[in-house]
PDB file of C-alpha atoms in Angstrom:
ATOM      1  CA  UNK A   1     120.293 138.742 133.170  1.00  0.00           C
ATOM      2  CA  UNK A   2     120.710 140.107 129.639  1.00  0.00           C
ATOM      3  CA  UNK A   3     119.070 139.108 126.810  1.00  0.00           C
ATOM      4  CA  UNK A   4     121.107 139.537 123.236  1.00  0.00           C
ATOM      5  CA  UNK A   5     119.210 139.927 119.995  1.00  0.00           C
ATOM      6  CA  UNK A   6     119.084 136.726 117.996  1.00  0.00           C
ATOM      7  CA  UNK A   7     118.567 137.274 114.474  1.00  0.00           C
ATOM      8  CA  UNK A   8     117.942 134.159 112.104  1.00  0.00           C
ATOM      9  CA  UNK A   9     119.870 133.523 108.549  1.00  0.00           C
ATOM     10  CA  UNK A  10     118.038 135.181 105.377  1.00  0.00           C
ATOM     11  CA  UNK A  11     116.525 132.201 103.107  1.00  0.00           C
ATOM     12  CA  UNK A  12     119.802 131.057 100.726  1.00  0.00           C
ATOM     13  CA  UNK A  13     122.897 132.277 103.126  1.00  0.00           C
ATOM     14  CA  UNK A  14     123.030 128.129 103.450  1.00  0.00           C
ATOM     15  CA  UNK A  15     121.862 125.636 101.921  1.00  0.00           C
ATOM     16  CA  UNK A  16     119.004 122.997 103.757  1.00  0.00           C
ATOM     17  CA  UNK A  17     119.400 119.531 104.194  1.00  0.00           C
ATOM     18  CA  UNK A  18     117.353 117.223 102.210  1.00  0.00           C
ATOM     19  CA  UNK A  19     114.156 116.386 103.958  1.00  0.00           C
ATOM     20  CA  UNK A  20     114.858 119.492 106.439  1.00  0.00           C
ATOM     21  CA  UNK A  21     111.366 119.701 108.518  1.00  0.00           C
ATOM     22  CA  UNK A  22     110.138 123.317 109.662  1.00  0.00           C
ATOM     23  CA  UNK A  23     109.262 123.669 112.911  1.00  0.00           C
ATOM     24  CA  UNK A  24     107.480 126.865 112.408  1.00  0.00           C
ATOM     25  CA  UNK A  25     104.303 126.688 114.514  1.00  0.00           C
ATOM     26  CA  UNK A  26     104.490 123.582 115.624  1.00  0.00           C
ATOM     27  CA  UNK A  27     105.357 123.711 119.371  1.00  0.00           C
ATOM     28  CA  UNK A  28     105.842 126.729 121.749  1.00  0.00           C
ATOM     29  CA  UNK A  29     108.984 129.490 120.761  1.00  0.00           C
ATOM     30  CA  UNK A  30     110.630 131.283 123.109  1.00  0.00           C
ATOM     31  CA  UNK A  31     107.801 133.890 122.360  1.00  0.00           C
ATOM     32  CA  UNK A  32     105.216 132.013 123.360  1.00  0.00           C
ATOM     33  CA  UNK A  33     107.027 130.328 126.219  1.00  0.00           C
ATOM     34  CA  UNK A  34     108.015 133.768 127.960  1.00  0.00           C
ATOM     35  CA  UNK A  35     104.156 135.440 127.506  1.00  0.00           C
ATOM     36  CA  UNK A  36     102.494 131.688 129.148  1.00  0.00           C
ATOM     37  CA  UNK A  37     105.619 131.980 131.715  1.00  0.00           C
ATOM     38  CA  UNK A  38     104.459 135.918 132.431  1.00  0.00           C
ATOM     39  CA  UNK A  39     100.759 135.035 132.694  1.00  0.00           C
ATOM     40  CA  UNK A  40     101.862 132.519 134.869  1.00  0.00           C
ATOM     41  CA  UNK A  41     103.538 134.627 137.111  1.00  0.00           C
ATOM     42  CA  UNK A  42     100.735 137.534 136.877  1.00  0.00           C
ATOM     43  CA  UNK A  43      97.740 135.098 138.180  1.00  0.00           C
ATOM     44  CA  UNK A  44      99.839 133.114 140.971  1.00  0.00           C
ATOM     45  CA  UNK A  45      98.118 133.146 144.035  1.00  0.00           C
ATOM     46  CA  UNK A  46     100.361 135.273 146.450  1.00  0.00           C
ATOM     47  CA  UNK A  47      99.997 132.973 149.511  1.00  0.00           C
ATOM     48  CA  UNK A  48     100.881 130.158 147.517  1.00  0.00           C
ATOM     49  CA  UNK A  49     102.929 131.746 144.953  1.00  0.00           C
ATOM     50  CA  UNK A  50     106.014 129.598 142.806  1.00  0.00           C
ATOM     51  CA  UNK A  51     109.401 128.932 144.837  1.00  0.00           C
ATOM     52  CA  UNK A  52     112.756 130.471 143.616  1.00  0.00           C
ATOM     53  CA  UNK A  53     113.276 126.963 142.527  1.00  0.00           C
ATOM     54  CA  UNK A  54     110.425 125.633 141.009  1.00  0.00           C
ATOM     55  CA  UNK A  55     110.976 128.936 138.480  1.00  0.00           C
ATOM     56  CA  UNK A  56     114.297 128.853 137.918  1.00  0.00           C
ATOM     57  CA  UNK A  57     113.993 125.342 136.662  1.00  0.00           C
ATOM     58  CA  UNK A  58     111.545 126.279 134.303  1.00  0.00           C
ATOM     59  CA  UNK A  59     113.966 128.610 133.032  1.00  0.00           C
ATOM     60  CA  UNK A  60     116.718 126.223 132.854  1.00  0.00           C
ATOM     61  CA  UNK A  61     114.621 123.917 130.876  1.00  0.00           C
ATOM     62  CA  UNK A  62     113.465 126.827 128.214  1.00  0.00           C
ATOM     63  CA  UNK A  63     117.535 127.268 128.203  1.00  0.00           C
ATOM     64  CA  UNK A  64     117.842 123.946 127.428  1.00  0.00           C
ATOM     65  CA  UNK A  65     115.073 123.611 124.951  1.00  0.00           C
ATOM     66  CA  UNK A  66     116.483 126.592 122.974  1.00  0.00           C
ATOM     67  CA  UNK A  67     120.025 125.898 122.876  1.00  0.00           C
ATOM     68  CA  UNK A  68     118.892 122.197 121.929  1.00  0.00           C
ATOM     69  CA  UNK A  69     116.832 124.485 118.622  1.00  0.00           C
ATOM     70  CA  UNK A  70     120.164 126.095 117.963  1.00  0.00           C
ATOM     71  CA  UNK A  71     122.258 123.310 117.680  1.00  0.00           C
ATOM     72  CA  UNK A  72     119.572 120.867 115.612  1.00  0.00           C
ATOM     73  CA  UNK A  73     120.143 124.153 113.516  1.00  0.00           C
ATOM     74  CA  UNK A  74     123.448 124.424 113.453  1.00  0.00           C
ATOM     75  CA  UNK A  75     123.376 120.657 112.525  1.00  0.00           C
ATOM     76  CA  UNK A  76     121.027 121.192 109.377  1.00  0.00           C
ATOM     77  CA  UNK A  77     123.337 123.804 108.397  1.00  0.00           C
ATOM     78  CA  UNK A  78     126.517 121.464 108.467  1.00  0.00           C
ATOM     79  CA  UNK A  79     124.651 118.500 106.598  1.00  0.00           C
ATOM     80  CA  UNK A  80     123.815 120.858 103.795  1.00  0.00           C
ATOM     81  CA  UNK A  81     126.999 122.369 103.484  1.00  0.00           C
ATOM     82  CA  UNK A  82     128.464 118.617 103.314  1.00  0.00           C
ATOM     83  CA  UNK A  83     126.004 117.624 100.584  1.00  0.00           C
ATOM     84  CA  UNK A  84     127.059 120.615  98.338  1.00  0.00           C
ATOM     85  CA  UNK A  85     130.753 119.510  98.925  1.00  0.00           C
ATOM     86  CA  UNK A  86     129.693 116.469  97.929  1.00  0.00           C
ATOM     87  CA  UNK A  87     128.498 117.027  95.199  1.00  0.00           C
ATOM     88  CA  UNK A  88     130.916 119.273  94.193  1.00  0.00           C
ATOM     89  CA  UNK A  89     133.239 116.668  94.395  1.00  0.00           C
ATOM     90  CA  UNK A  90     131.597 114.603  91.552  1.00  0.00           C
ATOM     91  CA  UNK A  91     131.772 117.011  89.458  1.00  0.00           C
ATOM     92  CA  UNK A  92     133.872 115.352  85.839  1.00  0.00           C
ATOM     93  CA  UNK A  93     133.015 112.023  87.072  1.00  0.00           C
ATOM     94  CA  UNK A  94     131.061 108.988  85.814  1.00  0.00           C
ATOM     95  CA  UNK A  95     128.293 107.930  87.948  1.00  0.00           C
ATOM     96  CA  UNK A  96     125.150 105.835  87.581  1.00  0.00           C
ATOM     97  CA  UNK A  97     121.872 107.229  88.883  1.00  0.00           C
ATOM     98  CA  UNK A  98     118.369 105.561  89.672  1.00  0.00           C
ATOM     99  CA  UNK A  99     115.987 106.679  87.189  1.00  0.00           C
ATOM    100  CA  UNK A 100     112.538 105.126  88.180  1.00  0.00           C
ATOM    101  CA  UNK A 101     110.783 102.834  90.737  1.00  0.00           C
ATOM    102  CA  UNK A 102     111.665 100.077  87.774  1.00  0.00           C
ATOM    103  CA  UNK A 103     115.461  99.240  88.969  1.00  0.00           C
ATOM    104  CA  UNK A 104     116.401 101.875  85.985  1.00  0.00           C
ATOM    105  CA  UNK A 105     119.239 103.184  85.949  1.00  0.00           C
ATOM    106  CA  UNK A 106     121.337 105.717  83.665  1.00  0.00           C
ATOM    107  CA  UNK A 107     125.158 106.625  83.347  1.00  0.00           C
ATOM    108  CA  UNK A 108     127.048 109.589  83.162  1.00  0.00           C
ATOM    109  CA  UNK A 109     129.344 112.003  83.343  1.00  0.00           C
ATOM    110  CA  UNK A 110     128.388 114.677  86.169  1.00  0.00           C
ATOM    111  CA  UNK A 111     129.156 117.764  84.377  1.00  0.00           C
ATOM    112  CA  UNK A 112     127.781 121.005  86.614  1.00  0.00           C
ATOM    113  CA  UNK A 113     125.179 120.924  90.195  1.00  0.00           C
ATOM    114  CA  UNK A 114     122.149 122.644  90.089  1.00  0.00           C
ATOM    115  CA  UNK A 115     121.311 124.468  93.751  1.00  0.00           C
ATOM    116  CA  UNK A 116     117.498 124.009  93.974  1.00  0.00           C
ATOM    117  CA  UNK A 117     115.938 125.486  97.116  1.00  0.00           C
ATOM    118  CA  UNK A 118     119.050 124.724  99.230  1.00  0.00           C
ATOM    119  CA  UNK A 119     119.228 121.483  98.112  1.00  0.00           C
ATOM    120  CA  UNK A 120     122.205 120.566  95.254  1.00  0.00           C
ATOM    121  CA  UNK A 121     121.467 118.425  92.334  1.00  0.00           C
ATOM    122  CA  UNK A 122     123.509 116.056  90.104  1.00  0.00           C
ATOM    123  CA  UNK A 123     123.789 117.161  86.643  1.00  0.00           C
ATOM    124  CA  UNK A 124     123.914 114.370  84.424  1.00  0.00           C
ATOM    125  CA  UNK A 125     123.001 114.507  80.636  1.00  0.00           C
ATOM    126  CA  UNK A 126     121.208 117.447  80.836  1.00  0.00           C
ATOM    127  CA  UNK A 127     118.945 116.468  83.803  1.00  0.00           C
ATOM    128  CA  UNK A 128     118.911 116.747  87.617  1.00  0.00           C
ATOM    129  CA  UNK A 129     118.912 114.073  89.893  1.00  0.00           C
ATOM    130  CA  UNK A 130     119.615 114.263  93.458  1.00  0.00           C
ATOM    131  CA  UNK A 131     122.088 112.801  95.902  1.00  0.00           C
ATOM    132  CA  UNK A 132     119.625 110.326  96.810  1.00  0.00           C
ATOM    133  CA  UNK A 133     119.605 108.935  93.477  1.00  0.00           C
ATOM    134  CA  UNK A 134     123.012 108.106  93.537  1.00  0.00           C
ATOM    135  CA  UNK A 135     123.531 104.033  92.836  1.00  0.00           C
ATOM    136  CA  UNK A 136     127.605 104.637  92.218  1.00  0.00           C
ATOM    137  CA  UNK A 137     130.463 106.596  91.280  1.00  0.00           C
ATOM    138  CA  UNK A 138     132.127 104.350  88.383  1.00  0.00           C
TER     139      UNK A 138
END
């Protein structure tokens, strides 16, 4: 079976999605899961060693797990991308934005977005406010 090199995207080649969670370190990768599989395999008793089956399932399910990764990825990717088009697209016109936890709001003209850490911001007045702010587009 042969393995290709996977090679993740340099920090800004795409924006992240709002509330994007990192899931650095928080469960086994593929790293991990191949040295516990090969220490597994190294201190199987031989006269009761794994079936063909019960090992090729665990691979199927590290398949599985990984292409699940990519595609929550992939998926992250697209939602950012959207939210810069988005925003994009308000670009000359008049919106109204939430302010504070008060029910304030202001009004505006969106005249540029700012591209924060991935993340695109609604420039109104001469301050930032995110998509999440948005109240309407007037």
């Amino acid at each position: 079976m042969a393995v290709g090199i996977v090679t993740a995207p340099k920090q800004g080649d795409h924006p992240q999605a709002a509330g994007q969670l990192s899931t650095k370190n928080s469960s086994l990768d593929k790293d991990a899961f191949l040295k516990l599989l090969m220490t597994q395999l190294k201190s199987q008793d031989p006269l009761q060693a794994m079936s063909d089956k019960e090992f090729m399932a665990q691979l199927a399910q590290f398949s599985q797990l990984e292409e699940m990764r990519n595609l929550n990825s992939g998926f992250q990717q697209l939602l950012g991308w959207q939210q810069v088009t988005q925003s994009a697209a308000l670009i000359g016109k008049e919106v109204q934005v939430k302010v504070g936890g008060d029910e304030e709001s202001v009004k505006g003209k969106v005249t540029s977005i700012k591209m924060e850490n991935g993340t695109p911001y609604l420039m109104v007045g001469g301050k930032a406010y995110s998509l999440d702010q948005l109240e309407a587009v007037l």
